[in-house]
Amino acid sequence: MSSSPSIHASERALKRLKKRHARERRFKVMGLSAIAIAVMALIWLLYSVIGTGYKAFYTHSFTLDVEMTESVLDPTGARDPDALRKSNYRRIVQNAMYERFPDVTDRKAKKELFDIISTSGAPNHLRQMAYNDPSIIGQSFTITVPTSDDVDQLLKGNIDRDLDESRRKVSDRQIAWVDQLMETGEIKSGFNKGFFVNPDSRDAELAGIATAFLGSLMTLFVTALMAIPVGIGAAIWLDEFAPRNRFVDFIEININNLAAVPSIIFGVLGLAIFINFFGLPRSIPIVGGLVLGLRALPTVIIATRATLMAVPQSIRDGALSIGASHVQAVFHHKLPHAGPGILTGSIIAMAQALGETAPLLMIGMVAFLTEVPNSPTDPATVLPVQIYIWSSNAERAWVEKTSAAIMILLLVLILINGFAIWLRNRLEKRW
Amino acid sequence: MSQSKIKFSCRDVRVAYSGKEALHGIDIEIEDQGVTAFIGPSGCGKSSFLRVFNRMNDTIPGCKVTGIVKMDGEDIYAPTLDPVLLRARVGMVFQKPNPFPKSIYDNVAYGPRIHGLAANKAELDEIVESSLTKAGLWDEVKDRLKDGGTGLSGGQQQRLVIARTIAVSPEVILMDEPASALDPIATAKLEELIDELSKKFCIVIVTHSMAQAARISDRTAFFHMGNLIEYDQTSNIFTNPTDSRTQDYITGRIG
Amino acid sequence: MNSILILICVTLALTAISFVFARQKARRQLAVAAKTIHSQPSYHGWFAGLMSGGLAFLALIVSAFLSLSPLFTIVLMVVLAVLGFFFAMNRIGADFRARTYVEYFIKSILVLCSLIAVFTTIGIIFSLLFESMRFFKEVSFLDFVTGLDWSAQTAFRDDQVGQSGSFGAVPIFAGTFLITLIAVSIAAPIGLMIAIFLSEYASVRAKRIIKPTIEILAGIPTIVYGFFALLTFGPFIRGFAESMGFGIPTQSAFTAGVVMGIMIIPFVSSLSNDVINAVPQSMRDGSYALGATKSETMTKVVFAGALPGIIGAFLLAISRAIGETMIVVLAAGGAANLTANPFESVSTVTFQIVTLLTGDLEFDSPKTLSAFALGLMLFVVTLLLNMIALIIVRRYSAKYE
Ligand SMILES: Nc1ncnc2c1ncn2[C@@H]1O[C@H](COP(=O)(O)OP(=O)(O)O)[C@@H](O)[C@H]1O
Ligand SMILES: [Mg+2]
């Protein structure tokens, strides 16, 4: 028998074995590299977003003494609110700035000086104050308003002071003024509340995500209202009541396919059906929510079915055996057991819907909106679309804003998904 | 016992799954010649022990083997020993036939290919043919070598797996209840084959059928609850067991 | 909009009131026979509620179609609801099978829910077909699928004003193909290797960390990838090429393709992981027992068994890449070049749909309609890929049952 040494112990075989082990190690390294590539891509992405985005959460503001000169704002003294809307608040801000730096006389220098402050933000701030309380006209007080985005960027260290003046966005003079104002504390850095409460704006220092955030909330509300009940209903029918026939097979295949249809197609559907055919207005959360609802529907159905199928048949059968009807057995006994799983699946589907962009572009939720929506029938946009709109601006200040909006979006997604996972771990039964 | 060479010798072998011990210190010597059978009630650790000899337990997460196992005097659990090489020398046939999702030919050629046992196609053909012949399958499949191995009957599949194993030229063949998934006719054929193979290979077989152990084995080891109770010539075990538990088992009172 | 909301509330209120009254009456009337009756009082309540609420809702729909005045609508709703209510109240009794009717209603609603998914598909097909037909009346289908020149945005450049645009979609298809190819040739090997490592090499603990980390990639919205491609990866690649002495644009097929590939990695890895895990352990055992290494077992045995499923996963990944929009919109450049050079700006089907359907729409100009024709192509191709993948995967999983 094995008195002769095994062929596996020959020199040739051992040499070959060495090679085989080397191949084995290479293979393993390939696997590890694949994981490393994916993880590094993730880290790079997060780093590039957070690395620029975090700076948008603080900003610089300018505290300035203004005099609401009556002769400029309301020469007639009528205090007519409509007229006050159109008054020249820009002049007031300019005067205040010139007052602060009395030795600036040159026209060009004056313009540069004014450009330190948010040139539309400051006047608009005064306009709003005067509109709210016309009695302030004629008085003097201090206001705190954003600096221009260029000054903000300068102070955040994103503009190279050593660069030739012609090649940077802030002049030497402006740098000198800003430094002086920083020293006196008239320009201060602080939390950027405006980013959260302002609607979109043409000026980077004023733009905020309020419109998009509310729009996302309303859209998602409609989506949930549509996709979750309908999805659960469909799943229950398919799982419990559907007869086994060709048509039901077709429905199941259809649902699986629908889940893999590119989301932009759902946008085209929404455009053709809701807007072109039914004549609903563009850009509103109701339409957006319905489109995303159809998009999320197959996902909810598939998740719910998976959960329902995991519930042991014995639970339903037990109910049937004590005289419950089929509908009662399903709704009173089976469904409660599947509840946590369905909830988790639905939440994850909603998180996916929250990140959708393309279908909403199709139904026009891409408008530039400077007002916050009050109801799902007001024009709105959503966070991902806001990111899309902003991403076409190459200026540093905008990139910062866009990254910050992404951070908010990702944070919300993490919270939602984290909640779903927590819920699953806590509530889900293992059979 | 006979005076044949010792193939495996085990000293205080313990197998634990995630810390839970399934075998509690086995001492045994397995002879090169003939067939050794492991019997015992299910769950007593026969399979776990069989997997000790080709270190298949290494592939089970959480499984830990301690003690000394020597093959031809060489410690097969030594850190320098290569399990890949060991498994080429110690083949294994499983309870359920597990042909690869490949053609009959490729199933048998798989082992020689990875180990580089054939220098060219002709040599490989020869290995395949002789292995299938030795496994008693050649006549049945020689016209459809390109067909899938999973299309064969259960008994044929099991013989294909044996052909696949002997194609690698092992010294030992371990069999874990190889007939348990087969019908009586296929089982009879398989037993015949084992008898034939025992002339060339050291065979260790796990079986739950005492009749089978009696028919095909030269020596029998009886396991109970993770312990080796009795190990002797098969004829002695079945006619004259020394331990009462063995007695109970072979008369059908436990198991 | 608000009046509709109010009317819906009215409907609900009518339903609730009918429910409460009918249940009360049923309770009183059926108290004696409580144990033996077919339908518990609450079912009688539901029956009444559904009768009156349903009729009120019917009235609401009818008057919405006839655009009746809100006041008249309310009157109509209430009258019908009261009729329905009395109809139901009259039936209350031990031998009335209210539960059967209520359950029939519930099942009908469930069927309706399932049909919505079907209607969605039908809606997609019809809306795409309808507008595409109108497009193909103006531009021949043959010119569309074989033409080499695409300039749908007629007034894109000054010298093109007044031109009617040309709709040869080959450059668009080629661009889509190029980006898909790049994306899949990144995602497929990396995703597959990750799946293999996770199923064959990683310890349980490592798996617990690696899997969710990879899944984070899948949870990141595509717009974020697009932004990353546009502002980080594109400039990085350009800078890298410049340092090697090449001049390439920031936005190109390569930029979009690579980032899309990264996005699809978790998709491939989780699908392949399922497929690989479905190959029975006994296959691996058989291979190990012959003295095969893990990599030999993987590439020669497991892979052979899992191949159909893996092909299915790749097909789904291709379909995913073809339909991906935001990365392409932000990072592909968008020029309808017919090129095989990955470092050129290209356009894709989804890119064109977005540019053509955002902004001013003219449903009678081929410019807007061409987007629907492209959408139809996109839908058909992705549908085919999904169907084939589903069939392959289904047949494959049946094999190991
Ligand atoms: N993979 C495993 N993981 C955990 N426990 C195992 C595993 N395999 C076997 N065991 C345990 O080890 C003991 C012996 O099992 P086994 O060797 O399969 O017995 P036999 O083959 O004699 O039926 C049993 O208690 C069994 O539960
Ligand atoms: Mg066993």
PDB file of N, CA, C and O in Angstrom, chain C residues 45-63:
ATOM      1  N   GLY C  45     -71.464  47.922  12.174  1.00  0.00           N
ATOM      2  CA  GLY C  45     -71.034  49.328  12.158  1.00  0.00           C
ATOM      3  C   GLY C  45     -70.218  49.622  10.927  1.00  0.00           C
ATOM      4  O   GLY C  45     -70.464  50.611  10.227  1.00  0.00           O
ATOM      5  N   TRP C  46     -69.266  48.767  10.651  1.00  0.00           N
ATOM      6  CA  TRP C  46     -68.422  48.976   9.469  1.00  0.00           C
ATOM      7  C   TRP C  46     -69.243  48.970   8.195  1.00  0.00           C
ATOM      8  O   TRP C  46     -69.016  49.768   7.290  1.00  0.00           O
ATOM      9  N   PHE C  47     -70.208  48.067   8.164  1.00  0.00           N
ATOM     10  CA  PHE C  47     -71.021  47.977   6.962  1.00  0.00           C
ATOM     11  C   PHE C  47     -71.747  49.294   6.725  1.00  0.00           C
ATOM     12  O   PHE C  47     -71.714  49.856   5.636  1.00  0.00           O
ATOM     13  N   ALA C  48     -72.342  49.810   7.796  1.00  0.00           N
ATOM     14  CA  ALA C  48     -73.063  51.079   7.668  1.00  0.00           C
ATOM     15  C   ALA C  48     -72.091  52.199   7.290  1.00  0.00           C
ATOM     16  O   ALA C  48     -72.383  53.032   6.422  1.00  0.00           O
ATOM     17  N   GLY C  49     -70.961  52.222   7.949  1.00  0.00           N
ATOM     18  CA  GLY C  49     -69.976  53.266   7.658  1.00  0.00           C
ATOM     19  C   GLY C  49     -69.547  53.227   6.209  1.00  0.00           C
ATOM     20  O   GLY C  49     -69.477  54.256   5.534  1.00  0.00           O
ATOM     21  N   LEU C  50     -69.281  52.028   5.722  1.00  0.00           N
ATOM     22  CA  LEU C  50     -68.818  51.916   4.338  1.00  0.00           C
ATOM     23  C   LEU C  50     -69.926  52.269   3.359  1.00  0.00           C
ATOM     24  O   LEU C  50     -69.676  52.882   2.325  1.00  0.00           O
ATOM     25  N   MET C  51     -71.152  51.891   3.698  1.00  0.00           N
ATOM     26  CA  MET C  51     -72.271  52.229   2.816  1.00  0.00           C
ATOM     27  C   MET C  51     -72.397  53.735   2.675  1.00  0.00           C
ATOM     28  O   MET C  51     -72.409  54.280   1.573  1.00  0.00           O
ATOM     29  N   SER C  52     -72.503  54.418   3.830  1.00  0.00           N
ATOM     30  CA  SER C  52     -72.737  55.862   3.740  1.00  0.00           C
ATOM     31  C   SER C  52     -71.483  56.580   3.259  1.00  0.00           C
ATOM     32  O   SER C  52     -71.553  57.449   2.382  1.00  0.00           O
ATOM     33  N   GLY C  53     -70.337  56.192   3.788  1.00  0.00           N
ATOM     34  CA  GLY C  53     -69.092  56.841   3.348  1.00  0.00           C
ATOM     35  C   GLY C  53     -68.835  56.583   1.875  1.00  0.00           C
ATOM     36  O   GLY C  53     -68.444  57.472   1.128  1.00  0.00           O
ATOM     37  N   GLY C  54     -69.094  55.357   1.442  1.00  0.00           N
ATOM     38  CA  GLY C  54     -68.843  55.016   0.043  1.00  0.00           C
ATOM     39  C   GLY C  54     -69.732  55.812  -0.888  1.00  0.00           C
ATOM     40  O   GLY C  54     -69.267  56.354  -1.891  1.00  0.00           O
ATOM     41  N   LEU C  55     -71.015  55.926  -0.505  1.00  0.00           N
ATOM     42  CA  LEU C  55     -71.923  56.682  -1.370  1.00  0.00           C
ATOM     43  C   LEU C  55     -71.532  58.151  -1.401  1.00  0.00           C
ATOM     44  O   LEU C  55     -71.563  58.799  -2.446  1.00  0.00           O
ATOM     45  N   ALA C  56     -71.129  58.659  -0.234  1.00  0.00           N
ATOM     46  CA  ALA C  56     -70.710  60.063  -0.179  1.00  0.00           C
ATOM     47  C   ALA C  56     -69.481  60.275  -1.067  1.00  0.00           C
ATOM     48  O   ALA C  56     -69.386  61.267  -1.803  1.00  0.00           O
ATOM     49  N   PHE C  57     -68.587  59.333  -1.018  1.00  0.00           N
ATOM     50  CA  PHE C  57     -67.371  59.449  -1.825  1.00  0.00           C
ATOM     51  C   PHE C  57     -67.709  59.403  -3.314  1.00  0.00           C
ATOM     52  O   PHE C  57     -67.169  60.159  -4.119  1.00  0.00           O
ATOM     53  N   LEU C  58     -68.656  58.531  -3.634  1.00  0.00           N
ATOM     54  CA  LEU C  58     -69.114  58.434  -5.018  1.00  0.00           C
ATOM     55  C   LEU C  58     -69.656  59.787  -5.478  1.00  0.00           C
ATOM     56  O   LEU C  58     -69.327  60.284  -6.571  1.00  0.00           O
ATOM     57  N   ALA C  59     -70.478  60.392  -4.611  1.00  0.00           N
ATOM     58  CA  ALA C  59     -71.049  61.691  -4.936  1.00  0.00           C
ATOM     59  C   ALA C  59     -69.936  62.709  -5.149  1.00  0.00           C
ATOM     60  O   ALA C  59     -69.987  63.539  -6.067  1.00  0.00           O
ATOM     61  N   LEU C  60     -68.926  62.620  -4.299  1.00  0.00           N
ATOM     62  CA  LEU C  60     -67.801  63.553  -4.391  1.00  0.00           C
ATOM     63  C   LEU C  60     -67.109  63.435  -5.749  1.00  0.00           C
ATOM     64  O   LEU C  60     -66.847  64.425  -6.434  1.00  0.00           O
ATOM     65  N   ILE C  61     -66.862  62.201  -6.149  1.00  0.00           N
ATOM     66  CA  ILE C  61     -66.173  61.979  -7.426  1.00  0.00           C
ATOM     67  C   ILE C  61     -67.013  62.488  -8.591  1.00  0.00           C
ATOM     68  O   ILE C  61     -66.532  63.206  -9.473  1.00  0.00           O
ATOM     69  N   VAL C  62     -68.309  62.123  -8.543  1.00  0.00           N
ATOM     70  CA  VAL C  62     -69.196  62.520  -9.645  1.00  0.00           C
ATOM     71  C   VAL C  62     -69.246  64.037  -9.758  1.00  0.00           C
ATOM     72  O   VAL C  62     -69.067  64.619 -10.833  1.00  0.00           O
ATOM     73  N   SER C  63     -69.414  64.696  -8.613  1.00  0.00           N
ATOM     74  CA  SER C  63     -69.546  66.148  -8.694  1.00  0.00           C
ATOM     75  C   SER C  63     -68.215  66.795  -9.057  1.00  0.00           C
ATOM     76  O   SER C  63     -68.183  67.876  -9.647  1.00  0.00           O
TER      77      SER C  63
END
